[in-house]
Coordinates of C-alpha atoms in Angstrom, one line a residue:
Chain A
M1 CA 80.0 83.7 117.7
I2 CA 83.1 81.5 117.7
G3 CA 83.2 78.6 120.1
V4 CA 80.0 79.0 122.0
G5 CA 80.2 76.6 124.9
K6 CA 81.0 72.9 124.5
I7 CA 79.9 71.5 121.2
S8 CA 79.5 67.8 121.1
G9 CA 79.1 67.2 117.4
A10 CA 78.3 68.5 114.0
G11 CA 74.6 68.3 114.7
A12 CA 74.8 70.5 117.8
L13 CA 77.1 72.9 116.0
S14 CA 74.6 73.5 113.1
G15 CA 71.8 73.6 115.7
A16 CA 73.5 76.4 117.6
A17 CA 74.4 78.2 114.4
W18 CA 70.8 78.0 113.3
R19 CA 69.6 79.4 116.6
E20 CA 72.0 82.3 116.3
F21 CA 70.9 82.9 112.8
R22 CA 67.2 83.0 113.9
K23 CA 68.0 85.6 116.5
A24 CA 70.1 87.8 114.2
P25 CA 68.6 91.0 112.9
F26 CA 67.0 91.0 109.4
T27 CA 70.0 92.8 107.8
A28 CA 72.4 90.1 109.0
Q29 CA 70.1 87.2 107.9
F30 CA 69.8 88.8 104.5
G31 CA 73.6 89.2 104.3
L32 CA 74.3 85.6 105.3
A33 CA 71.7 84.3 102.8
V34 CA 73.3 86.4 100.0
I35 CA 76.8 85.2 100.8
V36 CA 75.7 81.5 100.8
F37 CA 74.0 82.1 97.5
Y38 CA 77.1 83.6 95.9
I39 CA 79.3 80.8 97.2
L40 CA 76.9 78.2 95.7
V41 CA 76.8 80.0 92.3
A42 CA 80.6 80.3 92.3
V43 CA 81.1 76.6 93.1
F44 CA 78.5 75.2 90.7
A45 CA 79.1 77.8 87.9
P46 CA 79.7 75.2 85.1
F47 CA 76.4 73.4 85.9
L48 CA 74.3 76.5 86.0
T49 CA 75.4 78.1 82.8
P50 CA 73.9 77.3 79.4
Y51 CA 77.1 78.2 77.5
A52 CA 80.9 78.1 78.0
E53 CA 82.6 81.1 79.7
S54 CA 83.9 82.9 76.7
E55 CA 82.0 81.2 73.9
I56 CA 80.6 83.5 71.3
V57 CA 77.0 82.4 70.8
G58 CA 75.1 85.2 69.1
S59 CA 75.5 88.6 67.6
E60 CA 76.5 91.6 69.6
F61 CA 74.2 93.3 72.1
E62 CA 71.2 91.0 71.7
V63 CA 68.1 91.9 73.8
W64 CA 66.8 89.9 76.8
G65 CA 64.8 86.8 76.2
G66 CA 64.8 83.7 73.9
D67 CA 68.1 81.8 74.0
F68 CA 69.8 84.6 76.0
P69 CA 67.9 85.4 79.2
L70 CA 69.9 88.6 79.8
G71 CA 71.0 89.2 76.2
T72 CA 74.5 89.1 74.9
D73 CA 77.5 91.3 75.4
N74 CA 79.7 93.5 73.2
L75 CA 81.2 90.4 71.5
G76 CA 78.1 88.3 71.4
R77 CA 78.8 86.2 74.5
D78 CA 75.9 85.2 76.8
M79 CA 75.5 87.8 79.5
L80 CA 74.0 85.4 82.1
T81 CA 76.8 82.9 81.6
R82 CA 79.5 85.5 82.1
L83 CA 77.7 86.9 85.1
I84 CA 77.7 83.5 86.8
Y85 CA 81.4 82.8 85.9
G86 CA 82.1 86.3 87.1
A87 CA 81.1 85.2 90.6
R88 CA 83.8 82.5 90.4
N89 CA 86.5 84.7 89.0
T90 CA 86.0 88.1 90.7
V91 CA 85.0 86.8 94.1
G92 CA 87.5 84.0 94.1
I93 CA 90.4 86.3 93.3
A94 CA 89.3 88.9 95.8
F95 CA 89.1 86.1 98.5
V96 CA 92.6 84.8 97.7
T97 CA 94.0 88.3 97.8
T98 CA 92.4 89.0 101.2
L99 CA 93.8 85.7 102.5
L100 CA 97.3 86.8 101.3
A101 CA 96.9 90.2 102.9
F102 CA 95.9 88.6 106.2
L103 CA 98.8 86.1 106.1
L104 CA 101.3 88.9 105.5
G105 CA 99.7 91.7 107.5
G106 CA 98.3 89.6 110.3
G107 CA 101.5 87.6 110.8
G108 CA 103.6 90.8 110.6
G109 CA 101.4 92.7 113.0
I110 CA 101.4 90.1 115.7
M111 CA 105.1 89.5 115.3
A112 CA 105.8 93.2 115.6
A113 CA 103.8 93.3 118.8
V114 CA 105.5 90.2 120.3
L115 CA 109.0 91.2 119.3
G116 CA 108.7 94.9 120.1
G117 CA 111.9 97.0 120.0
W118 CA 113.5 97.8 116.6
P119 CA 111.7 95.1 114.5
D120 CA 108.4 96.7 115.6
Q121 CA 109.8 100.2 114.8
V122 CA 111.1 99.2 111.3
L123 CA 107.9 97.4 110.3
S124 CA 105.7 100.1 111.6
R125 CA 107.5 102.9 109.8
V126 CA 107.6 101.0 106.5
V127 CA 103.9 100.5 106.8
D128 CA 103.4 104.2 107.6
V129 CA 105.2 105.2 104.4
L130 CA 103.3 102.6 102.3
M131 CA 100.0 103.8 103.7
S132 CA 100.8 107.4 102.9
I133 CA 100.4 106.7 99.2
P134 CA 96.7 106.3 98.1
Q135 CA 96.1 102.6 97.5
L136 CA 94.4 102.7 94.1
I137 CA 97.1 105.1 92.7
F138 CA 99.9 102.9 94.1
A139 CA 98.3 99.8 92.7
M140 CA 98.1 101.5 89.2
L141 CA 101.8 102.4 89.4
L142 CA 102.8 98.8 90.4
L143 CA 100.6 97.3 87.7
T144 CA 102.2 99.5 85.1
I145 CA 105.6 98.3 86.2
F146 CA 104.9 94.6 86.5
G147 CA 102.1 94.2 83.9
T148 CA 98.6 93.1 84.5
S149 CA 98.2 89.3 85.1
I150 CA 96.2 87.5 87.8
P151 CA 99.2 86.5 90.0
V152 CA 100.6 90.1 89.8
L153 CA 97.2 91.5 90.6
I154 CA 96.8 89.3 93.7
L155 CA 100.3 90.0 94.9
V156 CA 100.1 93.8 94.4
I157 CA 96.7 94.3 96.1
G158 CA 97.5 91.7 98.7
V159 CA 100.8 93.4 99.7
L160 CA 99.2 96.9 99.7
D161 CA 96.2 95.8 101.7
S162 CA 98.3 93.9 104.2
T163 CA 99.5 97.3 105.6
R164 CA 95.9 97.9 106.9
V165 CA 95.8 94.4 108.4
F166 CA 99.2 95.0 109.9
R167 CA 97.9 98.1 111.7
I168 CA 94.9 96.5 113.2
A169 CA 96.6 93.2 114.1
R170 CA 99.4 95.1 115.8
A171 CA 97.1 97.4 117.7
V172 CA 95.0 94.6 119.1
S173 CA 98.0 92.3 119.8
V174 CA 99.8 95.0 121.8
N175 CA 97.0 94.8 124.4
V176 CA 97.4 91.0 124.6
V177 CA 101.2 90.9 124.7
V178 CA 101.4 92.6 128.1
M179 CA 99.2 89.9 129.8
D180 CA 100.5 87.5 132.4
F181 CA 100.0 84.3 130.3
I182 CA 102.3 85.7 127.6
E183 CA 104.9 86.4 130.2
S184 CA 104.7 82.9 131.5
A185 CA 104.9 81.5 128.0
R186 CA 108.1 83.5 127.5
L187 CA 109.4 82.3 130.8
R188 CA 108.6 78.7 129.8
G189 CA 110.9 79.4 126.8
E190 CA 108.4 79.3 124.0
G191 CA 109.6 80.7 120.7
V192 CA 108.1 83.6 118.8
P193 CA 106.1 81.4 116.4
W194 CA 104.4 79.6 119.3
I195 CA 103.5 82.8 121.1
T196 CA 102.2 84.3 117.9
L197 CA 100.1 81.4 116.8
R198 CA 99.0 79.7 120.1
E199 CA 98.9 82.6 122.6
V200 CA 98.1 85.8 120.8
L201 CA 96.2 84.8 117.8
P202 CA 93.3 83.0 119.5
N203 CA 92.8 86.1 121.7
I204 CA 92.5 88.5 118.9
M205 CA 90.4 86.4 116.6
P206 CA 87.0 88.3 116.8
P207 CA 88.4 91.7 115.7
L208 CA 90.4 89.9 113.0
V209 CA 87.4 88.0 111.7
A210 CA 85.4 91.2 111.4
E211 CA 88.3 92.9 109.8
F212 CA 88.6 90.1 107.3
G213 CA 85.0 90.8 106.1
L214 CA 85.8 94.6 105.8
R215 CA 89.1 94.0 104.0
F216 CA 87.4 91.5 101.7
C217 CA 84.9 94.2 100.7
F218 CA 87.7 96.7 100.2
V219 CA 89.8 94.4 98.1
F220 CA 86.8 93.3 96.1
L221 CA 85.9 96.9 95.3
T222 CA 89.6 97.8 94.5
I223 CA 89.9 94.9 92.1
S224 CA 86.6 95.7 90.5
S225 CA 87.6 99.3 90.1
L226 CA 90.9 98.3 88.5
S227 CA 89.1 95.9 86.2
F228 CA 86.6 98.6 85.3
L229 CA 89.5 100.9 84.4
G230 CA 90.9 98.1 82.2
L231 CA 93.9 97.4 84.5
G232 CA 92.6 94.4 86.5
L233 CA 91.5 91.0 85.2
Q234 CA 92.1 90.8 81.5
P235 CA 89.9 89.4 78.7
P236 CA 88.6 86.8 78.0
T237 CA 88.2 86.0 81.7
A238 CA 84.6 86.9 82.8
D239 CA 84.8 89.6 85.4
W240 CA 82.2 91.9 86.8
G241 CA 84.3 95.1 86.7
S242 CA 85.4 94.7 83.0
M243 CA 81.8 93.6 82.0
V244 CA 80.5 97.0 83.2
R245 CA 83.2 98.7 81.2
D246 CA 82.8 96.7 78.0
N247 CA 79.0 97.1 77.9
A248 CA 78.8 100.7 79.2
T249 CA 77.7 102.1 75.9
L250 CA 74.3 100.4 76.3
I251 CA 73.5 102.7 79.2
T252 CA 73.2 105.8 76.9
F253 CA 70.4 103.9 75.2
G254 CA 68.6 103.4 78.5
D255 CA 69.5 99.6 78.7
I256 CA 70.2 98.5 82.3
T257 CA 72.2 95.3 81.3
P258 CA 75.6 96.8 82.1
L259 CA 74.4 97.7 85.6
L260 CA 73.8 94.0 86.4
P261 CA 77.4 93.1 87.1
A262 CA 77.8 96.3 89.1
A263 CA 74.8 95.4 91.1
A264 CA 76.2 92.0 91.7
I265 CA 79.3 93.6 93.2
A266 CA 77.3 96.0 95.3
I267 CA 74.9 93.4 96.7
L268 CA 77.8 91.1 97.9
T269 CA 79.7 93.9 99.6
I270 CA 76.6 95.2 101.2
A271 CA 75.8 91.7 102.4
V272 CA 79.2 91.2 103.9
N273 CA 79.1 94.6 105.6
F274 CA 75.7 93.8 107.2
V275 CA 77.1 90.5 108.6
V276 CA 80.3 92.2 109.8
D277 CA 78.2 94.9 111.5
W278 CA 76.2 92.3 113.3
F279 CA 79.3 90.3 114.3
L280 CA 81.0 93.4 115.7
H281 CA 78.0 94.2 117.8
K282 CA 77.9 90.6 119.1
T283 CA 81.6 90.3 119.9
S284 CA 82.2 93.7 121.3
G285 CA 79.1 94.1 123.3
L286 CA 77.7 97.0 121.3
K287 CA 80.5 99.3 120.5
D288 CA 78.5 102.5 120.3
E289 CA 76.9 102.2 123.7
H290 CA 78.5 103.8 126.8
Chain B
M1 CA 102.6 128.5 122.7
N2 CA 106.0 126.9 122.6
D3 CA 104.3 123.5 122.7
I4 CA 102.3 124.2 119.7
A5 CA 105.3 125.5 117.7
R6 CA 107.3 122.4 118.6
M7 CA 104.5 120.0 117.7
L8 CA 103.9 121.9 114.4
A9 CA 107.6 121.7 113.5
Q10 CA 107.6 118.0 114.3
R11 CA 104.6 117.3 112.1
L12 CA 106.0 119.4 109.2
S13 CA 109.3 117.7 109.2
L14 CA 107.6 114.3 109.4
G15 CA 105.4 115.3 106.5
L16 CA 108.4 116.4 104.4
L17 CA 110.2 113.1 105.3
T18 CA 107.1 111.2 104.1
L19 CA 107.0 113.2 100.9
F20 CA 110.6 112.4 100.3
A21 CA 110.0 108.7 101.0
V22 CA 107.0 108.6 98.7
S23 CA 109.0 110.2 95.8
L24 CA 111.8 107.6 96.4
I25 CA 109.3 104.8 96.3
I26 CA 107.7 106.0 93.1
F27 CA 111.1 106.5 91.5
L28 CA 112.6 103.2 92.7
G29 CA 109.4 101.3 91.7
V30 CA 110.1 102.1 88.1
S31 CA 113.8 101.3 88.4
L32 CA 112.8 97.9 89.7
L33 CA 111.3 97.1 86.4
P34 CA 112.4 93.7 85.1
G35 CA 114.8 94.5 82.3
D36 CA 114.5 98.3 82.1
A37 CA 111.9 100.9 81.3
A38 CA 113.0 101.4 77.7
Q39 CA 112.7 97.7 76.9
A40 CA 109.4 97.4 78.7
M41 CA 107.9 100.3 76.8
L42 CA 109.1 99.2 73.4
G43 CA 108.1 95.6 73.9
Q44 CA 109.8 92.4 72.9
S45 CA 110.0 93.1 69.2
A46 CA 112.1 96.3 69.5
T47 CA 115.6 96.3 67.9
P48 CA 118.6 96.8 70.2
E49 CA 119.3 100.1 68.5
T50 CA 115.9 101.7 69.2
V51 CA 116.1 100.4 72.8
A52 CA 119.5 102.0 73.2
A53 CA 118.3 105.3 71.7
L54 CA 115.3 105.4 74.1
R55 CA 117.5 104.5 77.1
K56 CA 119.8 107.4 76.2
R57 CA 116.8 109.8 75.8
M58 CA 115.4 108.7 79.2
G59 CA 118.8 109.1 80.8
L60 CA 118.8 105.4 81.7
D61 CA 122.5 105.1 81.0
E62 CA 123.3 107.0 84.2
P63 CA 123.4 105.5 87.7
A64 CA 120.1 105.5 89.6
Y65 CA 120.9 108.0 92.3
I66 CA 121.9 110.6 89.7
R67 CA 118.7 110.0 87.8
Y68 CA 116.7 110.3 91.0
F69 CA 118.1 113.7 91.9
T70 CA 117.8 115.0 88.4
W71 CA 114.2 113.9 88.4
L72 CA 113.4 115.4 91.8
G73 CA 115.3 118.6 91.0
G74 CA 113.3 119.0 87.8
I75 CA 110.0 118.5 89.6
L76 CA 110.8 121.1 92.2
R77 CA 111.3 123.5 89.3
G78 CA 108.0 122.4 87.8
D79 CA 109.6 120.2 85.1
F80 CA 108.3 116.7 85.0
G81 CA 110.1 115.6 81.9
I82 CA 108.7 114.5 78.6
S83 CA 105.9 112.1 77.8
I84 CA 107.1 109.0 75.9
A85 CA 103.7 108.6 74.1
N86 CA 103.4 112.0 72.5
E87 CA 106.7 113.7 73.2
R88 CA 105.0 116.7 74.9
E89 CA 106.1 118.4 78.1
I90 CA 104.4 116.5 81.0
S91 CA 103.9 119.7 83.0
E92 CA 102.0 121.3 80.2
L93 CA 100.0 118.1 79.7
I94 CA 98.8 117.8 83.3
A95 CA 98.6 121.4 84.6
G96 CA 95.1 122.1 83.2
R97 CA 93.9 118.6 84.1
F98 CA 95.0 118.9 87.7
A99 CA 93.1 122.2 88.0
N100 CA 90.0 120.4 86.6
T101 CA 90.4 117.6 89.1
I102 CA 90.7 120.1 92.0
F103 CA 87.6 121.9 90.7
L104 CA 85.6 118.7 90.7
A105 CA 86.8 117.6 94.1
L106 CA 86.2 121.1 95.7
M107 CA 82.7 121.2 94.2
A108 CA 81.9 117.8 95.7
A109 CA 83.3 118.9 99.0
V110 CA 81.2 122.1 99.1
I111 CA 78.1 120.0 98.5
S112 CA 78.9 117.1 100.8
V113 CA 80.5 118.7 103.9
P114 CA 77.4 120.5 105.2
I115 CA 75.1 117.5 104.4
A116 CA 77.5 115.0 106.1
L117 CA 78.0 117.1 109.2
T118 CA 74.3 117.8 109.7
L119 CA 73.4 114.1 109.2
G120 CA 76.3 113.0 111.5
I121 CA 75.4 115.3 114.4
L122 CA 71.7 114.5 114.1
A123 CA 72.4 110.7 114.1
A124 CA 74.6 111.1 117.1
L125 CA 72.1 113.2 119.1
Y126 CA 69.2 110.8 118.3
R127 CA 71.3 107.6 118.3
N128 CA 69.6 104.2 118.2
G129 CA 66.4 105.9 117.2
F130 CA 64.6 105.3 113.9
F131 CA 66.5 108.1 112.1
D132 CA 69.9 106.8 113.2
R133 CA 69.1 103.2 112.2
T134 CA 67.8 104.3 108.7
V135 CA 70.9 106.4 108.1
N136 CA 73.1 103.6 109.3
V137 CA 71.7 101.1 106.8
V138 CA 71.7 103.6 104.0
T139 CA 75.3 104.8 104.5
L140 CA 76.5 101.2 105.0
S141 CA 75.0 100.4 101.7
S142 CA 76.4 103.4 99.9
I143 CA 79.9 102.8 101.3
S144 CA 79.8 99.2 100.0
T145 CA 78.8 100.2 96.5
P146 CA 81.4 100.6 93.7
E147 CA 81.7 104.2 92.5
F148 CA 81.0 103.3 88.9
F149 CA 77.7 101.7 89.9
V150 CA 76.5 104.9 91.6
A151 CA 77.9 106.9 88.6
Y152 CA 76.0 104.8 86.0
I153 CA 72.8 104.8 87.9
L154 CA 72.9 108.7 88.1
L155 CA 73.8 108.8 84.5
L156 CA 70.9 106.5 83.5
V157 CA 68.4 108.4 85.6
F158 CA 69.4 112.0 85.1
A159 CA 71.1 112.1 81.7
V160 CA 69.3 109.3 79.7
N161 CA 65.8 108.9 81.2
L162 CA 65.4 112.5 82.3
P163 CA 67.7 114.5 80.1
W164 CA 68.5 117.2 82.7
F165 CA 72.3 116.9 82.7
P166 CA 74.9 116.1 80.0
S167 CA 76.2 112.5 80.2
L168 CA 79.7 113.6 79.2
S169 CA 81.3 116.2 81.4
S170 CA 83.5 117.9 78.9
V171 CA 84.9 121.2 80.1
N172 CA 87.2 123.8 78.6
P173 CA 89.1 126.7 80.1
D174 CA 86.9 129.4 78.7
M175 CA 83.7 128.0 80.1
P176 CA 81.7 130.4 82.3
F177 CA 81.6 129.3 86.0
F178 CA 78.0 128.3 86.2
Q179 CA 78.1 126.4 82.9
R180 CA 81.0 124.5 84.4
V181 CA 79.2 123.7 87.6
Y182 CA 76.2 122.5 85.5
V183 CA 78.3 120.2 83.4
C184 CA 80.1 118.8 86.5
M185 CA 76.9 118.2 88.4
L186 CA 76.6 114.4 87.8
P187 CA 80.3 113.5 88.7
A188 CA 80.1 115.8 91.7
A189 CA 76.9 114.2 92.8
T190 CA 78.5 110.7 92.5
L191 CA 81.4 111.8 94.6
T192 CA 79.1 113.4 97.1
L193 CA 77.0 110.2 97.5
V194 CA 80.2 108.1 98.1
V195 CA 81.9 110.5 100.5
V196 CA 78.9 111.7 102.6
A197 CA 78.5 108.2 104.0
H198 CA 82.1 108.0 105.2
M199 CA 82.1 111.6 106.6
M200 CA 78.7 111.2 108.3
R201 CA 79.7 107.9 110.0
M202 CA 83.0 109.4 111.2
T203 CA 81.2 112.5 112.5
R204 CA 78.7 110.4 114.3
A205 CA 81.3 108.3 116.0
A206 CA 83.3 111.4 117.0
I207 CA 80.3 113.1 118.5
I208 CA 79.1 110.0 120.4
N209 CA 82.5 109.5 121.8
L210 CA 82.6 113.1 123.0
L211 CA 79.1 113.1 124.5
A212 CA 80.0 110.1 126.5
S213 CA 82.9 111.8 128.3
P214 CA 82.4 112.5 132.1
Y215 CA 82.7 116.3 131.8
I216 CA 79.6 116.5 129.6
E217 CA 77.7 114.4 132.1
M218 CA 79.0 116.7 134.8
A219 CA 77.7 119.7 132.8
A220 CA 74.3 118.0 132.4
L221 CA 74.2 117.2 136.2
K222 CA 74.9 120.9 137.0
G223 CA 71.7 121.7 135.1
I224 CA 73.2 123.5 132.1
P225 CA 70.7 123.6 129.3
R226 CA 71.2 121.1 126.5
G227 CA 71.9 123.7 123.8
K228 CA 74.5 125.4 125.9
I229 CA 76.2 122.1 126.7
I230 CA 76.6 121.5 122.9
T231 CA 77.9 125.0 122.0
R232 CA 80.0 125.8 125.1
H233 CA 81.2 122.3 126.2
A234 CA 81.0 119.8 123.4
L235 CA 81.8 121.9 120.2
P236 CA 85.2 123.3 121.3
N237 CA 86.4 119.7 121.7
A238 CA 84.6 118.5 118.7
W239 CA 86.3 120.8 116.2
A240 CA 89.4 118.7 116.0
P241 CA 87.7 115.5 115.1
I242 CA 85.3 117.2 112.7
I243 CA 88.0 119.1 110.9
N244 CA 90.0 115.9 110.7
V245 CA 87.0 114.1 109.1
I246 CA 86.6 116.9 106.5
V247 CA 90.2 117.0 105.5
I248 CA 90.7 113.2 105.4
N249 CA 87.7 113.0 103.1
L250 CA 89.0 115.8 100.9
A251 CA 92.1 113.7 100.5
Y252 CA 89.9 110.8 99.6
L253 CA 88.0 112.9 97.1
I254 CA 91.1 113.9 95.3
V255 CA 92.0 110.2 94.8
G256 CA 88.4 109.0 94.4
V257 CA 88.0 111.1 91.3
V258 CA 89.8 108.6 89.1
V259 CA 86.9 106.2 88.5
V260 CA 84.3 109.0 88.3
E261 CA 86.4 110.9 85.7
V262 CA 86.6 107.8 83.5
V263 CA 82.8 107.3 83.7
F264 CA 82.0 110.8 82.7
V265 CA 85.0 111.3 80.4
Y266 CA 86.0 114.3 82.5
P267 CA 89.4 115.8 81.4
G268 CA 91.1 115.4 84.8
L269 CA 94.3 114.0 86.1
G270 CA 92.8 110.6 86.9
Q271 CA 91.7 110.1 83.3
Q272 CA 95.3 111.0 82.3
L273 CA 96.7 108.5 84.7
V274 CA 94.5 105.7 83.5
D275 CA 95.3 106.5 79.8
S276 CA 99.1 106.6 80.6
V277 CA 99.0 103.3 82.5
Q278 CA 97.4 101.7 79.5
R279 CA 100.0 103.1 77.1
R280 CA 102.7 102.3 79.7
D281 CA 103.9 105.9 79.4
L282 CA 106.0 105.6 82.6
P283 CA 107.2 109.3 83.0
V284 CA 103.6 110.5 82.9
V285 CA 102.4 107.7 85.3
Q286 CA 105.2 108.7 87.7
A287 CA 104.3 112.4 87.5
C288 CA 100.5 111.7 88.1
C289 CA 101.2 109.3 90.9
L290 CA 103.5 111.8 92.6
I291 CA 101.0 114.6 92.3
F292 CA 98.2 112.4 93.7
A293 CA 100.3 111.1 96.5
A294 CA 101.7 114.5 97.4
T295 CA 98.2 116.0 97.5
Y296 CA 97.1 113.1 99.7
V297 CA 100.1 113.5 102.1
L298 CA 99.8 117.3 102.3
L299 CA 96.0 117.1 103.1
N300 CA 96.6 114.5 105.8
L301 CA 99.3 116.7 107.2
T302 CA 96.9 119.7 107.2
A303 CA 94.4 117.6 109.1
D304 CA 97.1 116.8 111.7
I305 CA 98.1 120.5 112.0
L306 CA 94.5 121.8 112.2
A307 CA 93.8 119.2 114.9
I308 CA 96.7 120.5 116.9
L309 CA 95.7 124.2 116.4
T310 CA 92.1 123.6 117.5
N311 CA 92.9 121.5 120.5
P312 CA 91.6 123.6 123.5
R313 CA 94.1 121.9 125.9
L314 CA 97.0 123.3 123.8
L315 CA 95.4 126.7 123.2
H316 CA 95.0 127.5 126.9
P317 CA 98.2 126.4 128.5
K318 CA 98.3 126.3 132.3

């Protein structure tokens, strides 16, 4: 939970966090452990890998063992190395994209609620129309138009996903905006940025944090799907979606190597979902119960 | 009755407006192309003459609003223009593929809807029990899994290790119905696994929400048997959310087929879209996007309308 009681120092903070962690259900503990593991792998990728990211070190499709613990890929690059660098590239890009979506959508949603009137109407209708086009299809259209490069990918998915963030940010802010302390802030003469950031934002943090986890999963899956379709991250960048695509032929021979990057994607999204589920239960006082 | 007619008219006009806006976005998106479409398609090395020729063929020398209405008018008559990549009529290129996509989506829906509704209602009735918790963890996991992961696992198990089903789902128009169903089994099963989780969770939430309302408690306090509460009191109000769940997931299926079609090399519209995006065949991309988006909008509109039509409060006006 965010801001539990008065915390006197870093030691007390980690102590409280540790106690929360011990009390959490098994699924959430598993989720947190997986997330920490992925972050460590992503940060220390160059020290963990035996070879360079796109170095060709052997012949194509070598089997597991020997110099290559997980074999080599369709171009003779070490599979384990690319898997580890994939953590850095795929997860990093999905994270940046989600941040962008939250800056745009979260900011827009709260502003719409604070301003009300025609700015709210205009923003909401634009978002309605954008959301009426299925996201993956829309992303493919935009990527055809602007070409597939990492900045374009981040921008396109970030903007498309910000519509979902806008919806939820606006919906929760509307309940806060009618409260007395907002009224008094307005009477004090505070501007829109102050009300947005200092009055509304702190009060809608828990649902937004949970939403961040869910949106991250969604963005991560979208980018992986696009990469799998050959429209996301481009070679030679190591990326889990395109690794599945490049090595998929092995599956018809009963080799599970191409499933490893797909499993890496699945495990991370499942872990994040478990943590979000636990967080939602904690902050909302068990949503399902009546 | 008047209320219903007015609400339906409202939804329909809103739906048409959305469709219009979507077509405008798809059209304008391509017009926003840095440089223009002809240049982008031919690449940097093209001579000015070839670019000019292609511009003329695509009608790019006319102003945007005229091109938009020509394009839209053509589509309303079933003419989507001509593919840049292979010079064929787009409508002829995609008609059969769209039928294939619909077939796959419908097949997945026929399998998944009964499973999802049963699981959802059971989980809601026995909520927080062992069954509910297990289903919760399993569905949360399957929602979080990329479609191609599920698809390849099924392929590995049921086409490679146990050679029960073909790994490539190639269909042709003359195939007998059951042969077609057999060939489509693995892609349909993949879609089912992905969509059942969504549908089941939504059904569960809708039913729990409903069972918590005061009038159900009242019925229970009056001593009405549990079965009768469900059929007479809960179900009439539950139809709207359940139908909503089904139609929204149908919409999701139509779009979700893209990845699955690519994995199983199924000749559907999604595969066509991916191929055309890679070739930068803009007219085909536009046509596919418009069809997908229109199907999605229309299905969501259907969900809205059915929700109105099954609402007991509107059906029995005071």
